[in-house]
PDB file of C-alpha atoms in Angstrom:
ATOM      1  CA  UNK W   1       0.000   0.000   0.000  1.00  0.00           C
ATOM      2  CA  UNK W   2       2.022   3.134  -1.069  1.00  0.00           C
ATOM      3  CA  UNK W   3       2.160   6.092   1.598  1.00  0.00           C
ATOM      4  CA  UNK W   4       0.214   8.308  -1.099  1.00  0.00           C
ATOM      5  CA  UNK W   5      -3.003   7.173  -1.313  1.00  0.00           C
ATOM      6  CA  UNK W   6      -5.131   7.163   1.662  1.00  0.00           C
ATOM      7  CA  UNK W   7      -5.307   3.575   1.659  1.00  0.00           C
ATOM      8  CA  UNK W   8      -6.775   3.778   5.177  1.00  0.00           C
ATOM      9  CA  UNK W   9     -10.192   5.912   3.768  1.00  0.00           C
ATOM     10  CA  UNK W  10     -12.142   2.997   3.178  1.00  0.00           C
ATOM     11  CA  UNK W  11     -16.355   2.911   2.384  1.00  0.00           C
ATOM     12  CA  UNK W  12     -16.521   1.822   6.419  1.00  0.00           C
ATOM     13  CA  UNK W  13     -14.402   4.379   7.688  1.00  0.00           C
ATOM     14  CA  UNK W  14     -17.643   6.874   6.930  1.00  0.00           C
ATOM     15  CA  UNK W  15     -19.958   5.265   8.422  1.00  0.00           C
ATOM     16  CA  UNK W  16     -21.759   6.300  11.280  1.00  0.00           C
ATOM     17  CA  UNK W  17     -22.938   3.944  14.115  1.00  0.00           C
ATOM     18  CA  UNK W  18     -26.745   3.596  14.424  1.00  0.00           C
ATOM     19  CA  UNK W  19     -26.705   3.972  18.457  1.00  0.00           C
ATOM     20  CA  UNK W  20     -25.400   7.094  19.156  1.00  0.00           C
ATOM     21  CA  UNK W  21     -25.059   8.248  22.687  1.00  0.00           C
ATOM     22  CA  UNK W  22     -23.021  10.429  24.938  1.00  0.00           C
ATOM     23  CA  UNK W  23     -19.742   9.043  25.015  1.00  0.00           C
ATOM     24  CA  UNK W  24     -16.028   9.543  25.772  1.00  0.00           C
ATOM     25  CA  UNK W  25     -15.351   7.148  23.203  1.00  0.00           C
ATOM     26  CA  UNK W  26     -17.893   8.852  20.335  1.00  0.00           C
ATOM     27  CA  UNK W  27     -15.104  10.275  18.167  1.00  0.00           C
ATOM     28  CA  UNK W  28     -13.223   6.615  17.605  1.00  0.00           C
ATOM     29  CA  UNK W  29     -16.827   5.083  16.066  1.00  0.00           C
ATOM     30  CA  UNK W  30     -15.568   5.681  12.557  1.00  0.00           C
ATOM     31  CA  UNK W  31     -11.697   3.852  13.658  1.00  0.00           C
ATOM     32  CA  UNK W  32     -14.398   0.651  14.998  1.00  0.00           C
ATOM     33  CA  UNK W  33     -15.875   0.525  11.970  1.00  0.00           C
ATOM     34  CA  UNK W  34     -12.555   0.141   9.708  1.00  0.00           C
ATOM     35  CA  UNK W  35     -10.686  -2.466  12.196  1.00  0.00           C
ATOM     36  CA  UNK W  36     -13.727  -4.832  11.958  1.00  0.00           C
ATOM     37  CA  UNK W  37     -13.635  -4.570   8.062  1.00  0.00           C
ATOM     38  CA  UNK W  38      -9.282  -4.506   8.315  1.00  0.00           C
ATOM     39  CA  UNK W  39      -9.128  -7.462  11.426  1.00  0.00           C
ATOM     40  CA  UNK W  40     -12.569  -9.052  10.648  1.00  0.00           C
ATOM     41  CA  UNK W  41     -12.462 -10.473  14.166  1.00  0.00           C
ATOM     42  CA  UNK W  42     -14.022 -13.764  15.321  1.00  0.00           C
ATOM     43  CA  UNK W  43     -14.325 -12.735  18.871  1.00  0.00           C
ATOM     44  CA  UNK W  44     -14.201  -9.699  20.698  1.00  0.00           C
ATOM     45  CA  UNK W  45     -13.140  -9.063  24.181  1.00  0.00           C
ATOM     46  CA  UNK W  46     -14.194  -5.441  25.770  1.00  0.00           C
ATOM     47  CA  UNK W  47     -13.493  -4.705  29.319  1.00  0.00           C
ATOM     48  CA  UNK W  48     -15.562  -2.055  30.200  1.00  0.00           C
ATOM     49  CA  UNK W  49     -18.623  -1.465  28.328  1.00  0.00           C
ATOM     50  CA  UNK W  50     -20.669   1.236  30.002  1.00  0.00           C
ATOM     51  CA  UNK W  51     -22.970   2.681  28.053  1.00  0.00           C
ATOM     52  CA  UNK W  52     -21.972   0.252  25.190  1.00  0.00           C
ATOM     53  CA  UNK W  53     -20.843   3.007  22.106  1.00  0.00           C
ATOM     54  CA  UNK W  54     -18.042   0.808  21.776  1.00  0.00           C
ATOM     55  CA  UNK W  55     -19.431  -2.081  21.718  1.00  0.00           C
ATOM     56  CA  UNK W  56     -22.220  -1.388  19.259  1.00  0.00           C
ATOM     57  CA  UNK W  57     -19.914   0.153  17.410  1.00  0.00           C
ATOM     58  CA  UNK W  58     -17.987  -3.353  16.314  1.00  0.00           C
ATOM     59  CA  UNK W  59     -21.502  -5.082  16.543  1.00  0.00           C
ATOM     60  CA  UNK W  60     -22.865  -2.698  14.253  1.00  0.00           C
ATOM     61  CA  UNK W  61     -20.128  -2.719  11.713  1.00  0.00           C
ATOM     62  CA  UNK W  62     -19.768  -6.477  11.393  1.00  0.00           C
ATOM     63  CA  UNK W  63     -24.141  -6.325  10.889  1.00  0.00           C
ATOM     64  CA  UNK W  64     -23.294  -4.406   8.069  1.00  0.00           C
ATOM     65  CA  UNK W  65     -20.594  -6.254   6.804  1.00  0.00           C
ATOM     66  CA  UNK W  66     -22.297  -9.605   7.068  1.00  0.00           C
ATOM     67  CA  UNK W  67     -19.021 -10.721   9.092  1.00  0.00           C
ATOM     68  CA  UNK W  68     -20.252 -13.164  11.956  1.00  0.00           C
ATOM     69  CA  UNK W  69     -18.681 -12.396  15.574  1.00  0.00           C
ATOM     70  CA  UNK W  70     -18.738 -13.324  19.030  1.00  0.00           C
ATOM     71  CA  UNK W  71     -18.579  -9.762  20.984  1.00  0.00           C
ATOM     72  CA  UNK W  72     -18.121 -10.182  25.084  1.00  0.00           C
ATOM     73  CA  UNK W  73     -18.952  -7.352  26.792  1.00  0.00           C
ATOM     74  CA  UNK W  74     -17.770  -7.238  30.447  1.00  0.00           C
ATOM     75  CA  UNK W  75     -18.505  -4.721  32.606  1.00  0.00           C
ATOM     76  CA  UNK W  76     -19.627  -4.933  35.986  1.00  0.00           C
ATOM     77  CA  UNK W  77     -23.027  -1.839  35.415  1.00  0.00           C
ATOM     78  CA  UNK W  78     -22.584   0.152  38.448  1.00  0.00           C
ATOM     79  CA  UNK W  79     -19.868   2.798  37.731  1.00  0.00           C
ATOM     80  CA  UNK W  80     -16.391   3.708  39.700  1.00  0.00           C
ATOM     81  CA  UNK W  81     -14.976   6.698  40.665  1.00  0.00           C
ATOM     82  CA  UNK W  82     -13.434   7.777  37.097  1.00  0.00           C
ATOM     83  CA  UNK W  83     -16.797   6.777  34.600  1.00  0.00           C
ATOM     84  CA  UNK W  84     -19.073   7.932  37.735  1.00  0.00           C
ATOM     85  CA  UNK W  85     -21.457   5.739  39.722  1.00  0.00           C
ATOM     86  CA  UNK W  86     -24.708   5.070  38.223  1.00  0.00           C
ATOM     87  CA  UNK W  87     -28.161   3.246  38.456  1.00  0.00           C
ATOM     88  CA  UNK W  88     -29.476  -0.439  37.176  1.00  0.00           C
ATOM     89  CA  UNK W  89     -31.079   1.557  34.185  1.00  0.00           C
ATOM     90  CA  UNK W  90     -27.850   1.873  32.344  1.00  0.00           C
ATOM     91  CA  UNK W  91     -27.807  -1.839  32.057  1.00  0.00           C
ATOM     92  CA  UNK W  92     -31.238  -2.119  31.275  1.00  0.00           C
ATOM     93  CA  UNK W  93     -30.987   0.022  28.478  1.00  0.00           C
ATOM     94  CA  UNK W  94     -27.721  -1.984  27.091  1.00  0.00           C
ATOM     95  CA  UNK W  95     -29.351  -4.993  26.813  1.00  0.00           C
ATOM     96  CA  UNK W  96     -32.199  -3.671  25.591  1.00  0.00           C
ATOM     97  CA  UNK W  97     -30.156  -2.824  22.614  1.00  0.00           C
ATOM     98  CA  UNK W  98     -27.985  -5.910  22.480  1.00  0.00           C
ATOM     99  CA  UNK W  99     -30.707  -8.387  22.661  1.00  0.00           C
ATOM    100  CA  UNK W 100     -33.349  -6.375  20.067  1.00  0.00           C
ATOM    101  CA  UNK W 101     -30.084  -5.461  17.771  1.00  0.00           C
ATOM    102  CA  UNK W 102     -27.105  -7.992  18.165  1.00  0.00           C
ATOM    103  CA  UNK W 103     -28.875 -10.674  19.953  1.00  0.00           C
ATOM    104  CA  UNK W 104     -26.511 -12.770  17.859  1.00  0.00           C
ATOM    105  CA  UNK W 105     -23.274 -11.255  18.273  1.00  0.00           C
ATOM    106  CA  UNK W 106     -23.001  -9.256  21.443  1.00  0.00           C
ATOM    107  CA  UNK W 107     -22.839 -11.342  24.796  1.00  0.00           C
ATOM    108  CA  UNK W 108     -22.975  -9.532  28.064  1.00  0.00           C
ATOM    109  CA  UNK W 109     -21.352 -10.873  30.876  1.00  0.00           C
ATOM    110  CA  UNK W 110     -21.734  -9.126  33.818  1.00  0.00           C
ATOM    111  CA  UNK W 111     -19.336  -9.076  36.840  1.00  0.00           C
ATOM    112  CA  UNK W 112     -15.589  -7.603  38.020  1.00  0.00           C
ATOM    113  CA  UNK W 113     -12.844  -8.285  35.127  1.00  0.00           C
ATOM    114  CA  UNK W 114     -11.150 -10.252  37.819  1.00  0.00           C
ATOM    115  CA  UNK W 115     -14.199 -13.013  38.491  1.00  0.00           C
ATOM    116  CA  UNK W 116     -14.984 -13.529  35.017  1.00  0.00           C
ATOM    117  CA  UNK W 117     -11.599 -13.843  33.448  1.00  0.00           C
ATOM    118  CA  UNK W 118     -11.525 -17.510  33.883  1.00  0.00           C
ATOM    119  CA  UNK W 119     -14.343 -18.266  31.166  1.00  0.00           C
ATOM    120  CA  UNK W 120     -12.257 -16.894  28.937  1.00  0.00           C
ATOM    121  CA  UNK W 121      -9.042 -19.146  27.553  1.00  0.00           C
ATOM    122  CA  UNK W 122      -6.083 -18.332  26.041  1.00  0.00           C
ATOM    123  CA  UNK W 123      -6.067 -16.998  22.176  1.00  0.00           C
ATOM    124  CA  UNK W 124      -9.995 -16.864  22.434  1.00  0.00           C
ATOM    125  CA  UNK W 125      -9.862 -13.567  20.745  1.00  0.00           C
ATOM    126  CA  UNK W 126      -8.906 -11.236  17.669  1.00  0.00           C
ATOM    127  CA  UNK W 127      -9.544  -8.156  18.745  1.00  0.00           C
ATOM    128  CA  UNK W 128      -9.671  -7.055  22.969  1.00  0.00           C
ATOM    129  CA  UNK W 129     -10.618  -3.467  24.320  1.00  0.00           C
ATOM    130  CA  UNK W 130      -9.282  -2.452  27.378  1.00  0.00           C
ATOM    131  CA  UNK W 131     -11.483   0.404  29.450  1.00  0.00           C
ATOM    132  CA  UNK W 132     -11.863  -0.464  32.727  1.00  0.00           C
ATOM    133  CA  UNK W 133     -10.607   1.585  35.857  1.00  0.00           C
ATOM    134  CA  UNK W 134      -8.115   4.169  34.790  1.00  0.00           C
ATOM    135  CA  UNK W 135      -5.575   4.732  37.298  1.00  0.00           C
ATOM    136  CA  UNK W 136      -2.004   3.228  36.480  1.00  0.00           C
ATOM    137  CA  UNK W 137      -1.908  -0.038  38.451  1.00  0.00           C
ATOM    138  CA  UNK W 138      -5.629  -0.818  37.874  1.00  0.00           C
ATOM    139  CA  UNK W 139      -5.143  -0.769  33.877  1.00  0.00           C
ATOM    140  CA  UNK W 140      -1.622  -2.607  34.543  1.00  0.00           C
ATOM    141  CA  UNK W 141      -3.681  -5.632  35.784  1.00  0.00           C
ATOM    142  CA  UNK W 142      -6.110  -6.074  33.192  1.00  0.00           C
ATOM    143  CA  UNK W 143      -3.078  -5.880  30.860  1.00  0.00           C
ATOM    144  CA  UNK W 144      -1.487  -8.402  32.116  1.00  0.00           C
ATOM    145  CA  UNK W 145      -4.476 -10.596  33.149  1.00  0.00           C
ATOM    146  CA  UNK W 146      -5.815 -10.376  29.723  1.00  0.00           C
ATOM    147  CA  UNK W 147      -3.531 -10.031  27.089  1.00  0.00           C
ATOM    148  CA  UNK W 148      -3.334 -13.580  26.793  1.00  0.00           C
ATOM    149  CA  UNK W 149      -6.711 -14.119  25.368  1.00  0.00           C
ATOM    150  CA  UNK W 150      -5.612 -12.387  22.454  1.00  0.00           C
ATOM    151  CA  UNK W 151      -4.335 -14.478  19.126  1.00  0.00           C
ATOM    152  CA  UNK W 152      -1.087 -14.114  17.571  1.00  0.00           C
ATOM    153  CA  UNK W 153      -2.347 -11.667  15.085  1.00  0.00           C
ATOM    154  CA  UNK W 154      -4.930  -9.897  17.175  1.00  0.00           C
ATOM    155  CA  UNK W 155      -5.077  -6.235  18.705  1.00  0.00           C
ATOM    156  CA  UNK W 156      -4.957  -4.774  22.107  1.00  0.00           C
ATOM    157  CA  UNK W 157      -7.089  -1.443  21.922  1.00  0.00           C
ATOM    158  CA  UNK W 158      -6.424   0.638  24.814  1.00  0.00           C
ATOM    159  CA  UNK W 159      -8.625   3.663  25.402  1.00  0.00           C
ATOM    160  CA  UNK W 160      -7.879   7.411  27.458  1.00  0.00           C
ATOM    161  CA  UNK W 161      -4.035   6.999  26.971  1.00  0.00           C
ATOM    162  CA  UNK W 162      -4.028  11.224  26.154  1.00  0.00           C
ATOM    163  CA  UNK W 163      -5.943  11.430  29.351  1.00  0.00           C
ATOM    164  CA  UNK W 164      -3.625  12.948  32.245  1.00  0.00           C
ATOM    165  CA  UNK W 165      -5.923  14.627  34.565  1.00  0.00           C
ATOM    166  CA  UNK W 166      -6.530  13.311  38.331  1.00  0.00           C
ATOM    167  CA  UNK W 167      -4.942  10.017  38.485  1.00  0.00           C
ATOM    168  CA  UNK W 168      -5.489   8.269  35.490  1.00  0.00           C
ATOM    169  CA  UNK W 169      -2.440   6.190  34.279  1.00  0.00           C
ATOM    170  CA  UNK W 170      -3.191   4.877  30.703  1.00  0.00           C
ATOM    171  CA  UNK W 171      -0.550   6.802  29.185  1.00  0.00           C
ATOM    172  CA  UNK W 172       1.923   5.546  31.617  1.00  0.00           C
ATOM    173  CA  UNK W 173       1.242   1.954  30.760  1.00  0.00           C
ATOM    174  CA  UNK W 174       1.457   3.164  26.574  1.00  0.00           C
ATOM    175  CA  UNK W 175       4.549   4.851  26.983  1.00  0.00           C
ATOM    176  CA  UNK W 176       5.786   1.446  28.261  1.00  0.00           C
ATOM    177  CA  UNK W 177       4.585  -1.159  26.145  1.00  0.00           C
ATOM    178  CA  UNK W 178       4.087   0.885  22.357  1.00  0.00           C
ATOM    179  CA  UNK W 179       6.903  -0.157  19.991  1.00  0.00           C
ATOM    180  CA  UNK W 180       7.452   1.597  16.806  1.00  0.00           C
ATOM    181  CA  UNK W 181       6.315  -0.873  13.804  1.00  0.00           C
ATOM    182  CA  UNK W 182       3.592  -2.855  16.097  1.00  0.00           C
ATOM    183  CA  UNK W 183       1.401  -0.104  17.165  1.00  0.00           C
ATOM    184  CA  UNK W 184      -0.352   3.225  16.579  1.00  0.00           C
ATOM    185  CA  UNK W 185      -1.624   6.195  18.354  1.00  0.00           C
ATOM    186  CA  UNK W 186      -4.825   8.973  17.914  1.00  0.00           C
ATOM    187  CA  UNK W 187      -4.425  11.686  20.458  1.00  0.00           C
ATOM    188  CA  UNK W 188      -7.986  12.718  20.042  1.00  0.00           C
ATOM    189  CA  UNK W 189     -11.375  11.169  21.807  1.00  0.00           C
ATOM    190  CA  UNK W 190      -8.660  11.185  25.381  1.00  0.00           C
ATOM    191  CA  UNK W 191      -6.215   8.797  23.034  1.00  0.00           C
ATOM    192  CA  UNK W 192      -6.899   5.428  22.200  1.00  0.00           C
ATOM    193  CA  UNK W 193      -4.168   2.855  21.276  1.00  0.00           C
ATOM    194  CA  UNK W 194      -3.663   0.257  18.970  1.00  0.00           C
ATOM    195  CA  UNK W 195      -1.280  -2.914  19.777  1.00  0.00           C
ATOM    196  CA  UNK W 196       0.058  -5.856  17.982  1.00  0.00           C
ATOM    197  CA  UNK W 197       0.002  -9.077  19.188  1.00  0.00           C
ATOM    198  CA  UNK W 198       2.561 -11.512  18.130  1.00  0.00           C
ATOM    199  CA  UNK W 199       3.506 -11.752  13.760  1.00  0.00           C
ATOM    200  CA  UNK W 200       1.460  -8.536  12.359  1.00  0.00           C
ATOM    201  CA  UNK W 201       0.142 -10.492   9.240  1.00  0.00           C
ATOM    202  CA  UNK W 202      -2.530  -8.336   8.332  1.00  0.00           C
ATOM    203  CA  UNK W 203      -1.591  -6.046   5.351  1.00  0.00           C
ATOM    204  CA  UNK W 204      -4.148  -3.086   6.720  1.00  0.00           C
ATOM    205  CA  UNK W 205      -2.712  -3.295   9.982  1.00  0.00           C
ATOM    206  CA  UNK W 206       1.150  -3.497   9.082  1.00  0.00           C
ATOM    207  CA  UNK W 207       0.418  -0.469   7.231  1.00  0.00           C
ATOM    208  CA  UNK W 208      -1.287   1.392  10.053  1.00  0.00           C
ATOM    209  CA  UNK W 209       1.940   0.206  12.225  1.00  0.00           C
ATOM    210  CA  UNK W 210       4.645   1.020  10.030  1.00  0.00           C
ATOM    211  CA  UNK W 211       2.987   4.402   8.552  1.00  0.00           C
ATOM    212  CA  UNK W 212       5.934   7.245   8.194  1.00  0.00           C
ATOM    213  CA  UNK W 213       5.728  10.467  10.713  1.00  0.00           C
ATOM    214  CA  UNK W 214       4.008  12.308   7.767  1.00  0.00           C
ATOM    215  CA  UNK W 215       1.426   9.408   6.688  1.00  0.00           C
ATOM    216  CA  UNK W 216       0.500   8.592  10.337  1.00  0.00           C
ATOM    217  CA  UNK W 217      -0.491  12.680  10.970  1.00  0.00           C
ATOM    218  CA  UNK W 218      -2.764  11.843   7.709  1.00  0.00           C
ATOM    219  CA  UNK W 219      -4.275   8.731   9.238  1.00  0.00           C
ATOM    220  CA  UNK W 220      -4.980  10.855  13.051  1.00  0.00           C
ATOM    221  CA  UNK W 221      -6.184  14.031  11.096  1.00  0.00           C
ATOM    222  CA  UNK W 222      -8.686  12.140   9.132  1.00  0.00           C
ATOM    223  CA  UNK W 223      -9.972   9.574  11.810  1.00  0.00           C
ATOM    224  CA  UNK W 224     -10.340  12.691  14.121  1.00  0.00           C
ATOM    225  CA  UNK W 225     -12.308  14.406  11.517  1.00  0.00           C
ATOM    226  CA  UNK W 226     -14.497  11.374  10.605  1.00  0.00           C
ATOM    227  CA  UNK W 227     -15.017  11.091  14.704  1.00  0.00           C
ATOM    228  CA  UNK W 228     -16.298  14.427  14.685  1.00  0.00           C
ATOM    229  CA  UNK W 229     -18.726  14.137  12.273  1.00  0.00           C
ATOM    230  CA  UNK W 230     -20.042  11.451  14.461  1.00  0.00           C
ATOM    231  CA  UNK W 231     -19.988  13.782  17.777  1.00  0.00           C
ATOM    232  CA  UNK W 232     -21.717  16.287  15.534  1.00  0.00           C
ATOM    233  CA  UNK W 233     -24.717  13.502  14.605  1.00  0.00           C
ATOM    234  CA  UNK W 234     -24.888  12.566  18.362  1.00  0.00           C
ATOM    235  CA  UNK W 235     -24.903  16.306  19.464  1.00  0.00           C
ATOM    236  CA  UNK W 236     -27.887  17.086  16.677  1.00  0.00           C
ATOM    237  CA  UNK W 237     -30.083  13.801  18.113  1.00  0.00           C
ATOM    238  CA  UNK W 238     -29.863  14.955  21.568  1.00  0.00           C
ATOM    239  CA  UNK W 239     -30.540  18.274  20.451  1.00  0.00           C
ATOM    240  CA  UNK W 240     -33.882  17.484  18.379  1.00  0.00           C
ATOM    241  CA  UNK W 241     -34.696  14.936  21.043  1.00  0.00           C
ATOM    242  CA  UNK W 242     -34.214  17.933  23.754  1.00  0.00           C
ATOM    243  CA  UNK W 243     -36.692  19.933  21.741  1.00  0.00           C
ATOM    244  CA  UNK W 244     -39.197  17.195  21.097  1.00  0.00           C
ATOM    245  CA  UNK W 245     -38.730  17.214  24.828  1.00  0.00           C
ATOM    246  CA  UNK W 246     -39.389  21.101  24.878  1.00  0.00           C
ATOM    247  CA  UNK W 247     -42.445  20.867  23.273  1.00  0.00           C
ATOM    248  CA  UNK W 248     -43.602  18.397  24.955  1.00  0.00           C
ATOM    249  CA  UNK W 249     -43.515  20.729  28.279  1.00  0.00           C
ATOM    250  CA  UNK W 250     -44.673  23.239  26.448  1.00  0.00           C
ATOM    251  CA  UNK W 251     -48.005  21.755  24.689  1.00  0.00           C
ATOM    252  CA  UNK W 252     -48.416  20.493  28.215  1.00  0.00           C
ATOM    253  CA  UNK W 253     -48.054  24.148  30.153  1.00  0.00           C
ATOM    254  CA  UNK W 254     -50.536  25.589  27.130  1.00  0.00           C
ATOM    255  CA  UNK W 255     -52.582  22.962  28.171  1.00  0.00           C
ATOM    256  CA  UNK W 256     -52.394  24.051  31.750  1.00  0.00           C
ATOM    257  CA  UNK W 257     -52.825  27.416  30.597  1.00  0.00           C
ATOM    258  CA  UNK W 258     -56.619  27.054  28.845  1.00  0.00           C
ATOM    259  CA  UNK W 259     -57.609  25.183  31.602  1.00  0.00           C
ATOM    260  CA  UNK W 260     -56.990  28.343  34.194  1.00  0.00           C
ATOM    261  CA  UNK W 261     -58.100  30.281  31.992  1.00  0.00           C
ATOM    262  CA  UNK W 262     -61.246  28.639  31.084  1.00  0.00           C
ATOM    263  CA  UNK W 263     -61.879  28.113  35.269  1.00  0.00           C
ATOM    264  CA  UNK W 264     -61.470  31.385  35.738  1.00  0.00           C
ATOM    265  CA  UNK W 265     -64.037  32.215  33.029  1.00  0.00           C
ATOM    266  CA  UNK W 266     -66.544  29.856  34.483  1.00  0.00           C
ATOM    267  CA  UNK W 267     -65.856  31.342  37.902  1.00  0.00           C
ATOM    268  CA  UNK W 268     -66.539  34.405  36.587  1.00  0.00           C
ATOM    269  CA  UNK W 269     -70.121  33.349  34.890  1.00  0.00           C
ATOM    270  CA  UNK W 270     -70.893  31.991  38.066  1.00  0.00           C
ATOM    271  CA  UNK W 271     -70.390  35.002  39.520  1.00  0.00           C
ATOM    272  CA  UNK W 272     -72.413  37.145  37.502  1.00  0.00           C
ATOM    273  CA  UNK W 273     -75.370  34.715  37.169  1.00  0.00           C
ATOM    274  CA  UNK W 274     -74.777  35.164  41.079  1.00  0.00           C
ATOM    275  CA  UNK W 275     -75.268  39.001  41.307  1.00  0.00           C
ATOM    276  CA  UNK W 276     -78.093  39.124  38.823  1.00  0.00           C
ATOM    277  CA  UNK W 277     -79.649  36.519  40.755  1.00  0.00           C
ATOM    278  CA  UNK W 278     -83.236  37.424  42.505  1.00  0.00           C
ATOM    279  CA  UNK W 279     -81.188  36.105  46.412  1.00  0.00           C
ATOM    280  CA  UNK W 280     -78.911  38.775  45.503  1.00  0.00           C
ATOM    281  CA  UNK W 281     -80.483  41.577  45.193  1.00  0.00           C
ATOM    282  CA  UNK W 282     -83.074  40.783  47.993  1.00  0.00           C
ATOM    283  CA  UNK W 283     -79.922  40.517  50.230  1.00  0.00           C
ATOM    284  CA  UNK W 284     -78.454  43.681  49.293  1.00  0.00           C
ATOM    285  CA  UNK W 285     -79.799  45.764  51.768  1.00  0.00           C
ATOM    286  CA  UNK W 286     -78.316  43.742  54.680  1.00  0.00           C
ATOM    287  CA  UNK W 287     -75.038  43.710  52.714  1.00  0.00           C
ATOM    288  CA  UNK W 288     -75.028  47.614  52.524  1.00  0.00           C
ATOM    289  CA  UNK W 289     -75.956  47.755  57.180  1.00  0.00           C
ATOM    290  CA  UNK W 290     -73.036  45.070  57.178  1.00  0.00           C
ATOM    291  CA  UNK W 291     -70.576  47.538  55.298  1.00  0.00           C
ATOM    292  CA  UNK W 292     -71.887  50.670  57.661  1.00  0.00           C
ATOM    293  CA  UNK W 293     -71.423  48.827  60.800  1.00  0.00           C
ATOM    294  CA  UNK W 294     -67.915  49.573  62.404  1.00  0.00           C
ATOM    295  CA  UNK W 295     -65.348  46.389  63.137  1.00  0.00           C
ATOM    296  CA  UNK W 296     -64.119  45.314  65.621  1.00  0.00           C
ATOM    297  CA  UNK W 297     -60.225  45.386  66.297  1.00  0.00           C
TER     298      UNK W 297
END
């Protein structure tokens, strides 16, 4: 594949994931898409699933490849202190999603990386995604608990290894194991890197690894563009969904609105049928003495 044609620009690499949601990993949906078609993977490992962007991200592209895989998505659906700690709903709604939309590809097994690792065996899988806990030694473990699962010929993705705020630790752990030739790096989306496992093999792939300085700026620069467009077609959902929303509240206030209004109108019929009624004005009299008299304090 010759460094001047953008070899890595493939039909997949513009597509755009059909569940969009808020996600630190939204801007690396288009990368997903081309390392399914590039790897075509017969089983997926992802350690840390959350919302599941990721995930549906290589579910959807193999749907639309017709490429068969086995995606398992561990995560244990209750949050830590980096991703935030959050209710039984997020899980709901992820298998919600994997079971009406990759019922046949995307297996969720739920628990700590630790207590499931041992249904998994050796050079079970293609392709593994590491996003779990954050901090230094807690991505060091699954590393090294994990990487065996992965084929000779397989990939290691890690994700947030630009991310340097608070204590997170990814980077530390990629500035250790990257080697020049057998893996790649995209700054953007907090970082997310690529790793070879044993002989690289695949011609896509050794390209991506041993891309010149000047070819691999091309590959980040267009990735992070193609990410972008898919943070802009998340923002615009949530946007049109936020003013469906809008409306919503504010058919329901009019609502609200004609019914005061039309109470007060009926109050005020009752009123006058009231005054003009015969009680009323034979009363009047004692209303006007009841005025005169003084009050008492």
């Amino acid at each position: 594949m010759a460094a001047q044609t953008a070899w890595w620009l493939t039909p997949t690499s513009y597509w755009v994931p059909e569940h969009l949601v808020v996600s630190a990993w939204l801007t690396h949906g288009s990368f997903a898409a081309w390392i399914v078609d590039a790897l075509r993977p017969r089983d997926v490992i992802e350690l840390g699933t959350h919302n599941g962007f990721s995930c549906f991200a290589f579910a959807e592209a193999a749907k639309r490849l017709g490429h068969e895989v086995r995606i398992d998505a561990v995560d244990s659906w209750v949050g830590d202190d980096h991703a935030g700690f959050y209710d039984e709903s997020v899980y709901d709604a992820v298998r919600a999603i994997a079971e009406h939309d990759y019922g046949t590809s995307v297996v969720l097994n739920r628990g700590y990386f630790s207590e499931v690792r041992s249904a998994f065996a050796p050079a079970s899988a293609d392709l593994l995604h590491i996003d779990g806990r954050h901090a230094y030694d807690d991505v060091r473990a699954d590393y090294e608990q994990w990487r065996d699962t992965v084929r000779d010929g397989g990939v290691i993705l890690f994700h947030d290894i630009a991310e340097r705020r608070e204590d997170f630790g990814v980077w530390r752990l990629w500035e250790e194991i990257a080697e020049p030739g057998r893996s790649f790096t995209f700054e953007h989306g907090h970082g997310l890197g690529v790793l070879a496992v044993g002989d690289v093999v695949n011609e896509p792939l050794r390209a991506l690894f041993e891309a010149d300085e000047a070819t691999a700026d091309r590959i980040r620069n267009d990735f992070e563009r193609l990410g972008g467009v898919i943070a802009l077609v998340e923002r615009a959902e949530r946007l049109e969904a936020e003013v469906s929303s809008l409306r919503g509240e504010i058919g329901a206030l009019q609502a609200e609105s004609q019914y005061l209004t039309d109470e007060v109108a009926a109050r005020d019929a009752r009123i006058v049928a009231l005054q003009e009624s015969t009680s009323w004005k034979v009363t009047a009299p004692l209303r006007a003495v009841g005025k005169a008299l003084p009050r008492s304090r």
